[in-house]
Coordinates of C-alpha atoms and ligand atoms in Angstrom, one line a residue:
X1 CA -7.1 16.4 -10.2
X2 CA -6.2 13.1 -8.5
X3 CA -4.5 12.2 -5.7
X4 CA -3.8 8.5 -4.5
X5 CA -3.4 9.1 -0.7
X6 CA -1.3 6.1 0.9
X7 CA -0.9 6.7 4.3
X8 CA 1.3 3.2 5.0
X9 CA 2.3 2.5 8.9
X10 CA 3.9 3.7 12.1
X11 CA 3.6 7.7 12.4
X12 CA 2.4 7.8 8.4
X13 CA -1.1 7.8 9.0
X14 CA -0.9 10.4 11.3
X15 CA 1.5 12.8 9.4
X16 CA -0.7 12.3 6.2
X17 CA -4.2 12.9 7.7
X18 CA -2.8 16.6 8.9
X19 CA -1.2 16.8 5.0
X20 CA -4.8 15.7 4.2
X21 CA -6.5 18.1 6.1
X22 CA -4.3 21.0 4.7
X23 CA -4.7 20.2 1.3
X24 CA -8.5 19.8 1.9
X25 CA -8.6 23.8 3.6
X26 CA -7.1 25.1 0.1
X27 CA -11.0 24.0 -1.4
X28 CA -9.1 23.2 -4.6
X29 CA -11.6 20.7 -5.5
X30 CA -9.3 17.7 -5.3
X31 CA -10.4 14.3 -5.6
X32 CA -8.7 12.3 -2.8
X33 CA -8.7 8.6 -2.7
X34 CA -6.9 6.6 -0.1
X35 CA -6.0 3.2 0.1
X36 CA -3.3 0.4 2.1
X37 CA 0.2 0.3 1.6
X38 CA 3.0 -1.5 3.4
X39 CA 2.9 -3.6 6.3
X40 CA -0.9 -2.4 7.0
X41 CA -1.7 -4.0 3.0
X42 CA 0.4 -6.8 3.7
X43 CA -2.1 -7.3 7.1
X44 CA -5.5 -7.0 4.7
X45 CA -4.4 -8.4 1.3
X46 CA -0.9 -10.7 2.2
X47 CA 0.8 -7.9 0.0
X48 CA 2.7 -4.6 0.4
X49 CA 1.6 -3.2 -2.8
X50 CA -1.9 -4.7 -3.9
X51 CA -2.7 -4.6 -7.2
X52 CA -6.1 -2.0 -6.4
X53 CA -2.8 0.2 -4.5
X54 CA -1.0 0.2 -7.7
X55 CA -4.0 0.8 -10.1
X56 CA -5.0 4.0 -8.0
X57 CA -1.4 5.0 -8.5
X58 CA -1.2 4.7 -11.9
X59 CA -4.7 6.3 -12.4
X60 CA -4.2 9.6 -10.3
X61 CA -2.3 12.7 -11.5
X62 CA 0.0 12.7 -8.0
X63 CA 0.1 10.2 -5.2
X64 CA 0.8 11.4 -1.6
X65 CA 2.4 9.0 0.6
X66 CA 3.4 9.0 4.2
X67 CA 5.8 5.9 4.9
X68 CA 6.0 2.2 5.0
X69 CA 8.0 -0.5 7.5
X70 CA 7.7 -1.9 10.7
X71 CA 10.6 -3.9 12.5
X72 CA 7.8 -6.8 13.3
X73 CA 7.6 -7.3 9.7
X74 CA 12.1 -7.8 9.2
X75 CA 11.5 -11.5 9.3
X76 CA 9.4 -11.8 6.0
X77 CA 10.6 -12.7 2.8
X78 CA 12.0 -9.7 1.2
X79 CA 9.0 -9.0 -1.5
X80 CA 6.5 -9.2 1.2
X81 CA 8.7 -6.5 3.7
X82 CA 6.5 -3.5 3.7
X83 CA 9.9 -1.6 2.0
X84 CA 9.1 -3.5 -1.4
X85 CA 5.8 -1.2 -2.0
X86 CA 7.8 2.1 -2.4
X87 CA 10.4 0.5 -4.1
X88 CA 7.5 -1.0 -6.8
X89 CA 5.6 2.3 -7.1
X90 CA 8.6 3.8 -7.8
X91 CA 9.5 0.9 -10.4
X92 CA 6.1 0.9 -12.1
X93 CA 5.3 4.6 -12.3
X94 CA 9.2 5.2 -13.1
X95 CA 9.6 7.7 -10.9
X96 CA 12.9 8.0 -11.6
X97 CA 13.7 12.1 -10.5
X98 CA 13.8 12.2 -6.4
X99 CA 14.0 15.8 -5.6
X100 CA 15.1 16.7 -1.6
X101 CA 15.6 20.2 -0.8
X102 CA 17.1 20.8 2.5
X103 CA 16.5 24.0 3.4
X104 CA 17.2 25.8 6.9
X105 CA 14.2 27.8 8.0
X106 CA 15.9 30.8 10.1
X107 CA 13.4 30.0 12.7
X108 CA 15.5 26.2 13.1
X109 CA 18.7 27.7 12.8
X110 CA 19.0 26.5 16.5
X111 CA 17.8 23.0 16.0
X112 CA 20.4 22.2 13.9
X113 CA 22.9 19.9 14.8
X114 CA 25.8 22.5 13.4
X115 CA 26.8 26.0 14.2
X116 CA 24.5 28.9 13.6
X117 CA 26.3 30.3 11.0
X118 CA 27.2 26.8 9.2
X119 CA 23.5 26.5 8.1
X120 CA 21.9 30.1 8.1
X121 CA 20.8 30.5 4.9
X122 CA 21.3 26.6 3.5
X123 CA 19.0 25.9 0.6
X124 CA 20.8 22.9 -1.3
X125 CA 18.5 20.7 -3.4
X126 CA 19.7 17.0 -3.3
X127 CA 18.7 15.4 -6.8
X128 CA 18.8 11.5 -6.1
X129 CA 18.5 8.5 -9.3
X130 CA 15.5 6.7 -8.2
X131 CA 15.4 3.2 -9.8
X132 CA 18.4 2.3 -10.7
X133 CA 21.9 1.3 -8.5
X134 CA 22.2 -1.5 -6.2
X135 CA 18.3 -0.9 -4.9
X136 CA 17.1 -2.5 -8.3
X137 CA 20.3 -4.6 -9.1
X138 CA 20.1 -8.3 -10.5
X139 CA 20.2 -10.7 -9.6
X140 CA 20.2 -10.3 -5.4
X141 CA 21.2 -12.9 -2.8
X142 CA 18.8 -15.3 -1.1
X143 CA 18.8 -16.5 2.3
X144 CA 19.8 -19.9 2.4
X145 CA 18.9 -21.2 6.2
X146 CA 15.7 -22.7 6.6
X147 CA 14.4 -20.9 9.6
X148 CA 14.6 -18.0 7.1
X149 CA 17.3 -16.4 9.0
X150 CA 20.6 -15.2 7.6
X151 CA 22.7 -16.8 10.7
X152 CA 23.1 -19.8 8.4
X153 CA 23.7 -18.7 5.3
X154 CA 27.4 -18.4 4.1
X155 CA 26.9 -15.2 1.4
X156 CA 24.7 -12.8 0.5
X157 CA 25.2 -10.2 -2.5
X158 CA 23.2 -7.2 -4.4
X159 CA 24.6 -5.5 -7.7
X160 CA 25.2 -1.9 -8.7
X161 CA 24.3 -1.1 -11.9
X162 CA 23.1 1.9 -14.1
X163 CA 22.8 2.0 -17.7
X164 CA 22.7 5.4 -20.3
X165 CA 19.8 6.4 -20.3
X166 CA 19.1 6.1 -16.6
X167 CA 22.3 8.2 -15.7
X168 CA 21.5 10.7 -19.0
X169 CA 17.9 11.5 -18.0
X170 CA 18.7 12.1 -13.9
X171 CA 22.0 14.2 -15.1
X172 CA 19.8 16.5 -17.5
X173 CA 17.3 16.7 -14.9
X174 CA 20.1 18.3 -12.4
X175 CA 21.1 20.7 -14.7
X176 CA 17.7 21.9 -15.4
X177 CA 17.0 22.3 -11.8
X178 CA 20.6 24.6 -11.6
X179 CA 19.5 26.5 -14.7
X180 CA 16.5 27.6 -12.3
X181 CA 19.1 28.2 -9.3
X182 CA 22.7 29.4 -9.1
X183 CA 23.8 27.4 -12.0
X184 CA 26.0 25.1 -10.6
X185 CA 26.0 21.0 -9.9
X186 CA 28.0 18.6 -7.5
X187 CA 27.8 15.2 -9.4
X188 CA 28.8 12.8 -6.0
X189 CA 30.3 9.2 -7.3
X190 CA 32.8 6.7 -5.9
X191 CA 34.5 6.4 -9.4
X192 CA 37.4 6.1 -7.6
X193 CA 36.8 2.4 -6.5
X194 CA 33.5 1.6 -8.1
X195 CA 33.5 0.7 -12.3
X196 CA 29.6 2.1 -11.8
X197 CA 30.6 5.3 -10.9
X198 CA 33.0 5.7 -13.5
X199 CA 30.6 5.3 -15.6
X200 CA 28.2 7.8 -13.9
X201 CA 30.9 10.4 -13.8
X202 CA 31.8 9.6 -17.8
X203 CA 28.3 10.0 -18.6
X204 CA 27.5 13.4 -16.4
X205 CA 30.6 15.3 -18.1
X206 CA 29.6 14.1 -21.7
X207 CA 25.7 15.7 -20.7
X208 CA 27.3 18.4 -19.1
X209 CA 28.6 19.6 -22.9
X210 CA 25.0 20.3 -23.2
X211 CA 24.7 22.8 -20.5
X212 CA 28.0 25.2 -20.8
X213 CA 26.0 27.6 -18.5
X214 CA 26.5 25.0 -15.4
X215 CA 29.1 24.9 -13.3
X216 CA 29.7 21.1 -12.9
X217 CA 32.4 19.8 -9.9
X218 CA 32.6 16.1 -8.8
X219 CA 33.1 14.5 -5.3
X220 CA 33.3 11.4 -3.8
X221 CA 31.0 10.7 -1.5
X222 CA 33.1 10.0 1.5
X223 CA 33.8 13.7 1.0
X224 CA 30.5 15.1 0.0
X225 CA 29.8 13.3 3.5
X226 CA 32.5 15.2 5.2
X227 CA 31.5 18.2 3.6
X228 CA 27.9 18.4 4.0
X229 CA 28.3 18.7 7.6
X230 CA 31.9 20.7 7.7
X231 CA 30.8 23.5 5.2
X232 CA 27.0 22.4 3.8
X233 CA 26.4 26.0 1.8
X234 CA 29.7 25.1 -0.7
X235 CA 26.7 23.1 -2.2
X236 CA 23.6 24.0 -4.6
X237 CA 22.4 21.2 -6.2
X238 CA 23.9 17.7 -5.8
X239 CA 23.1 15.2 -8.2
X240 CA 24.0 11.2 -7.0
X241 CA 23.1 8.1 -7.1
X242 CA 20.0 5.6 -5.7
X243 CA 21.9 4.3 -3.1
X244 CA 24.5 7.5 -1.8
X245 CA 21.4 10.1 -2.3
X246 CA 19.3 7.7 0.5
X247 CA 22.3 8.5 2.5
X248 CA 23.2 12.0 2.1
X249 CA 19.7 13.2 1.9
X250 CA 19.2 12.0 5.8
X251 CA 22.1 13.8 6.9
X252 CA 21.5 16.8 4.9
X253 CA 18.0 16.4 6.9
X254 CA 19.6 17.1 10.3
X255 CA 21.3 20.4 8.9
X256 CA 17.6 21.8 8.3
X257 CA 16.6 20.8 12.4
X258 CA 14.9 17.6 12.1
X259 CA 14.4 14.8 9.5
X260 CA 10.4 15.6 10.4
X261 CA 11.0 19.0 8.0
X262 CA 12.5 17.3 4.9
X263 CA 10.3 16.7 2.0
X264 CA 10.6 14.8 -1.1
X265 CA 9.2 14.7 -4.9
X266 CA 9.5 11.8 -7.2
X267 CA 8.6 11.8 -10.6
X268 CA 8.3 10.3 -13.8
X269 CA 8.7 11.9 -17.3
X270 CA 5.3 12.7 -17.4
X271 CA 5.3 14.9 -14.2
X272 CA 3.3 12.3 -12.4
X273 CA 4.8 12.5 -9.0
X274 CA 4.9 10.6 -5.5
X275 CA 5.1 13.0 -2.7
X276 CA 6.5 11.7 0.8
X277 CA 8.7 12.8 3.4
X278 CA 12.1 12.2 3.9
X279 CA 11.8 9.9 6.6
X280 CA 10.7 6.6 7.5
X281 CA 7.5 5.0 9.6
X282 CA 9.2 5.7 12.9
X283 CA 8.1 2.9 15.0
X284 CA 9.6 4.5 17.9
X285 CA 7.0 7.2 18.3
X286 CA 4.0 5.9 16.3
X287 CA 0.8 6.4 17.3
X288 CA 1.9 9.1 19.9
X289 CA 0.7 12.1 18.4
X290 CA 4.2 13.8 18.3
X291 CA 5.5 13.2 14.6
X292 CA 6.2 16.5 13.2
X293 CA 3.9 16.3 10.1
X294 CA 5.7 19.3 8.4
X295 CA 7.6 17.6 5.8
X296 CA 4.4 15.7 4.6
X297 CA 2.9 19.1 4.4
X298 CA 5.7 20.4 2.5
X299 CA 5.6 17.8 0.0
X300 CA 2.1 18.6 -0.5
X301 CA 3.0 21.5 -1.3
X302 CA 5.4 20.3 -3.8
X303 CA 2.7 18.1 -5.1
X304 CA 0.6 21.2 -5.9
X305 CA 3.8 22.7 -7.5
X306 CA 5.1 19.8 -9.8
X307 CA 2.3 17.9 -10.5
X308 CA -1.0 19.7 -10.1
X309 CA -0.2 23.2 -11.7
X310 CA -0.9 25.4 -8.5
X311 CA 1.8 26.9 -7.8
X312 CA -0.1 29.8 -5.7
X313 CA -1.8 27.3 -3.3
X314 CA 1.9 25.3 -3.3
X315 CA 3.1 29.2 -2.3
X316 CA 0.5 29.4 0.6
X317 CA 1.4 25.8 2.3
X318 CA 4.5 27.2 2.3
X319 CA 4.4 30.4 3.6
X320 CA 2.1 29.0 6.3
X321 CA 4.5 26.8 7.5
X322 CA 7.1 29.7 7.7
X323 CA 4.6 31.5 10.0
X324 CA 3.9 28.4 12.5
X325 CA 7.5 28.2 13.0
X326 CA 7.7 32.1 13.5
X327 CA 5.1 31.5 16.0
X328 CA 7.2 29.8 18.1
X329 CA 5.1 26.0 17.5
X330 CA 7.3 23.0 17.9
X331 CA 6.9 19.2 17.8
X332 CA 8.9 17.4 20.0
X333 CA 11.7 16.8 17.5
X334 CA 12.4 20.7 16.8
X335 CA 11.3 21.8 20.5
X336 CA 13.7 24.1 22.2
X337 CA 13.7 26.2 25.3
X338 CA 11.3 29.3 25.0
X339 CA 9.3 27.8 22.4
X340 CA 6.0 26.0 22.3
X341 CA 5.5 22.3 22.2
X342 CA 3.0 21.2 20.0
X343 CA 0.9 17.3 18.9
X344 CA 1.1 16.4 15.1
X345 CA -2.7 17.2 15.2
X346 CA -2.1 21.0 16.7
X347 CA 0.8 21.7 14.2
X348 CA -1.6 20.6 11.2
X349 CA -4.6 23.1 12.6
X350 CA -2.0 25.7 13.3
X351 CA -0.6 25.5 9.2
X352 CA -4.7 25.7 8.7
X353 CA -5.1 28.9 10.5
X354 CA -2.1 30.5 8.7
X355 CA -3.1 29.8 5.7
X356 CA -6.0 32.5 6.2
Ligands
LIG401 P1 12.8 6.8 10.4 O1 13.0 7.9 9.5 O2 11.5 6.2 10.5 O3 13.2 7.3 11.9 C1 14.5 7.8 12.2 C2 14.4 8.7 13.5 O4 13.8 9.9 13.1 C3 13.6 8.0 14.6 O5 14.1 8.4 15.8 C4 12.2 8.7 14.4 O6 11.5 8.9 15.6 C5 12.7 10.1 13.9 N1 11.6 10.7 13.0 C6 11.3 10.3 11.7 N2 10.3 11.0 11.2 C7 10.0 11.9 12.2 C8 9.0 12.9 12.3 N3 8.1 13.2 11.3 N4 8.9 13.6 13.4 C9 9.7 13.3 14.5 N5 10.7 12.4 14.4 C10 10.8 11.7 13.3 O7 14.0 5.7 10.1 P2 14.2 4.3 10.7 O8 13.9 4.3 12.2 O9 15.5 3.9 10.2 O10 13.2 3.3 10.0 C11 11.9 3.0 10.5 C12 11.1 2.2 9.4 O11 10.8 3.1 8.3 C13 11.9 1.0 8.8 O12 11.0 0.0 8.7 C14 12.4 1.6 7.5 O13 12.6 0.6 6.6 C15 11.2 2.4 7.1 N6 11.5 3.5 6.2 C16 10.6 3.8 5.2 C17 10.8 4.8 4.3 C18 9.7 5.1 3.3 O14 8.6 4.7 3.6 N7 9.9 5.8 2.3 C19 12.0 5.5 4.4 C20 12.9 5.3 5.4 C21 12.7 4.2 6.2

């Protein structure tokens, strides 16, 4: 079994070397191989995705990534901004499925932003369309000043667009999850304004004929905004597009405590899968020690689950992370009174120990 472990920038390093060290105290003899991606491959090669990144990608059976971006690097030319690299792993390895569960651990229920009661419980699974939408639209504006600046320019554009099979594959891949769940699906659109959306919520009810066992309702996503903080557990599994599930996701995020919690799987038809967290490089406390690297543990985890065939091990990240948390251990980003505040590095050793 191998992994291609791409740290990237800002807190990823950090949050990946505790994921690293987790996956390394399973002794599931897992071949790890690490290499640059983002702004720090762009700083060694002049690129965010070298071509030796890619190939390692394509090679391993599951790729663990922590996150890419700086804001030092917002004045390069958009295919050099450290961004690009996820967005062409995802591209090239068609990881077209992004699954995002946000689940409330009871331990959080205080760290949420909502009420108690609002989020006790909450277990939604957020299914976004990967590679598709206005993230991959052609063609895309330029900048037109010379300074490479937008101050001059007079326009800039992007284009939605999905196609049939893209909208097919992610909706059969929603109701397969449900199948697994409590059977029901919230397909989010704006068909209401956008012809794109139509078209996604045409598509999702002709799949849906497929699947007469699934509950299927559809919302706009102004709504499913509203909703996801008014009432969050109306929801099971929401299905949306590129560009509205990179939105919802993050707020579902706060319902579970922290964005630091959320973990992600992308993958491909083949079960090859990238595994990251939810969140970005957060420049603001890199290189601090306090980045809660939970959600990078519990998309290991999910790596072991969906890509790797170890399920049991996948059961013991998890169920280690529950007891840390029962413990009392906080980063800074979940810490409240009468619990314990805890580095990146002491949160990783403490998911070690419970594993035993
Ligand atoms: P972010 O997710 O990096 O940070 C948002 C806020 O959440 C910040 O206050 C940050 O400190 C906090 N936060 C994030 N992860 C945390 C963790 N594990 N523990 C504690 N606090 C955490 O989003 P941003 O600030 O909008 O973006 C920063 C950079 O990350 C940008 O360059 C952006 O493009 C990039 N980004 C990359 C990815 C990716 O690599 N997949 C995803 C999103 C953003």
């Amino acid at each position: 079994m191998k992994i291609a472990v791409l740290p990237g920038d800002g807190i990823g390093t950090e949050i990946v070397a505790q994921a690293v060290k987790v996956l390394e105290a399973l002794d599931l003899n897992l071949e790890m191989e690490h290499a640059l991606v983002g702004g720090a491959a762009f700083e060694a090669h002049g690129h965010p995705l070298p071509e030796s990144t890619l190939k390692l990608a394509k090679e391993s059976d599951a790729i663990l990534f922590g996150a890419v971006g700086d804001w030092k690097y917002d004045k390069l030319d958009r295919p050099l901004r450290p961004e690009q690299a996820i967005l062409g792993l995802r591209k090239n390895l068609g990881l077209f499925a992004n699954f995002r569960p946000a689940i409330c651990y009871e331990e959080l229920v205080g760290a949420s932003s909502l009420k108690p009661e609002l989020v006790s419980g909450l277990d939604i699974l957020i299914i976004r369309e990967l590679t598709g939408d206005i993230y991959f639209g052609q063609p895309r504006g330029r900048r037109v000043s010379p300074d490479g600046a937008f101050a001059g320019a007079d326009e800039a554009f992007d284009t939605m667009r999905y196609t049939r099979p893209e909208v097919e594959r992610i909706a059969r891949v929603a109701f397969e999850a449900a199948r697994k769940r409590s059977k029901r699906v919230t397909s989010v659109d704006k068909a209401n304004v956008l012809e794109t959306f139509q078209f996604w919520k045409d598509i999702v009810i002709e799949v849906h004929k497929d699947y007469p066992d699934i509950a299927l309702d559809h919302m706009y996503v102004d709504n499913a905004a509203m909703q996801l903080v008014k009432e969050p557990k109306r929801f099971d599994v929401v299905v949306t597009g590129n560009m509205f599930g990179d939105i919802l996701s993050d707020e579902a995020s706060m319902l579970t405590g922290s964005i630091g919690m959320l973990p992600s799987a992308s993958l491909n038809t083949k079960n090859q899968g990238l595994y990251e967290p939810s969140h970005g490089s957060a420049p603001d406390i890199a290189g601090q020690g306090i980045a809660n690297p939970l959600a990078t543990i519990l998309s290991a985890a999910m790596m072991l689950r969906f890509s790797l065939n170890q399920s049991e091990a996948a059961d013991r990240i998890e169920a280690a992370v529950k007891t840390v948390l029962a413990q009392g251990l906080r980063t800074a980003d979940i810490h409240s009174p009468g619990t314990q505040k805890v580095s990146t590095a002491q949160m990783g050793q403490a998911v070690i120990k419970a594993l035993a």
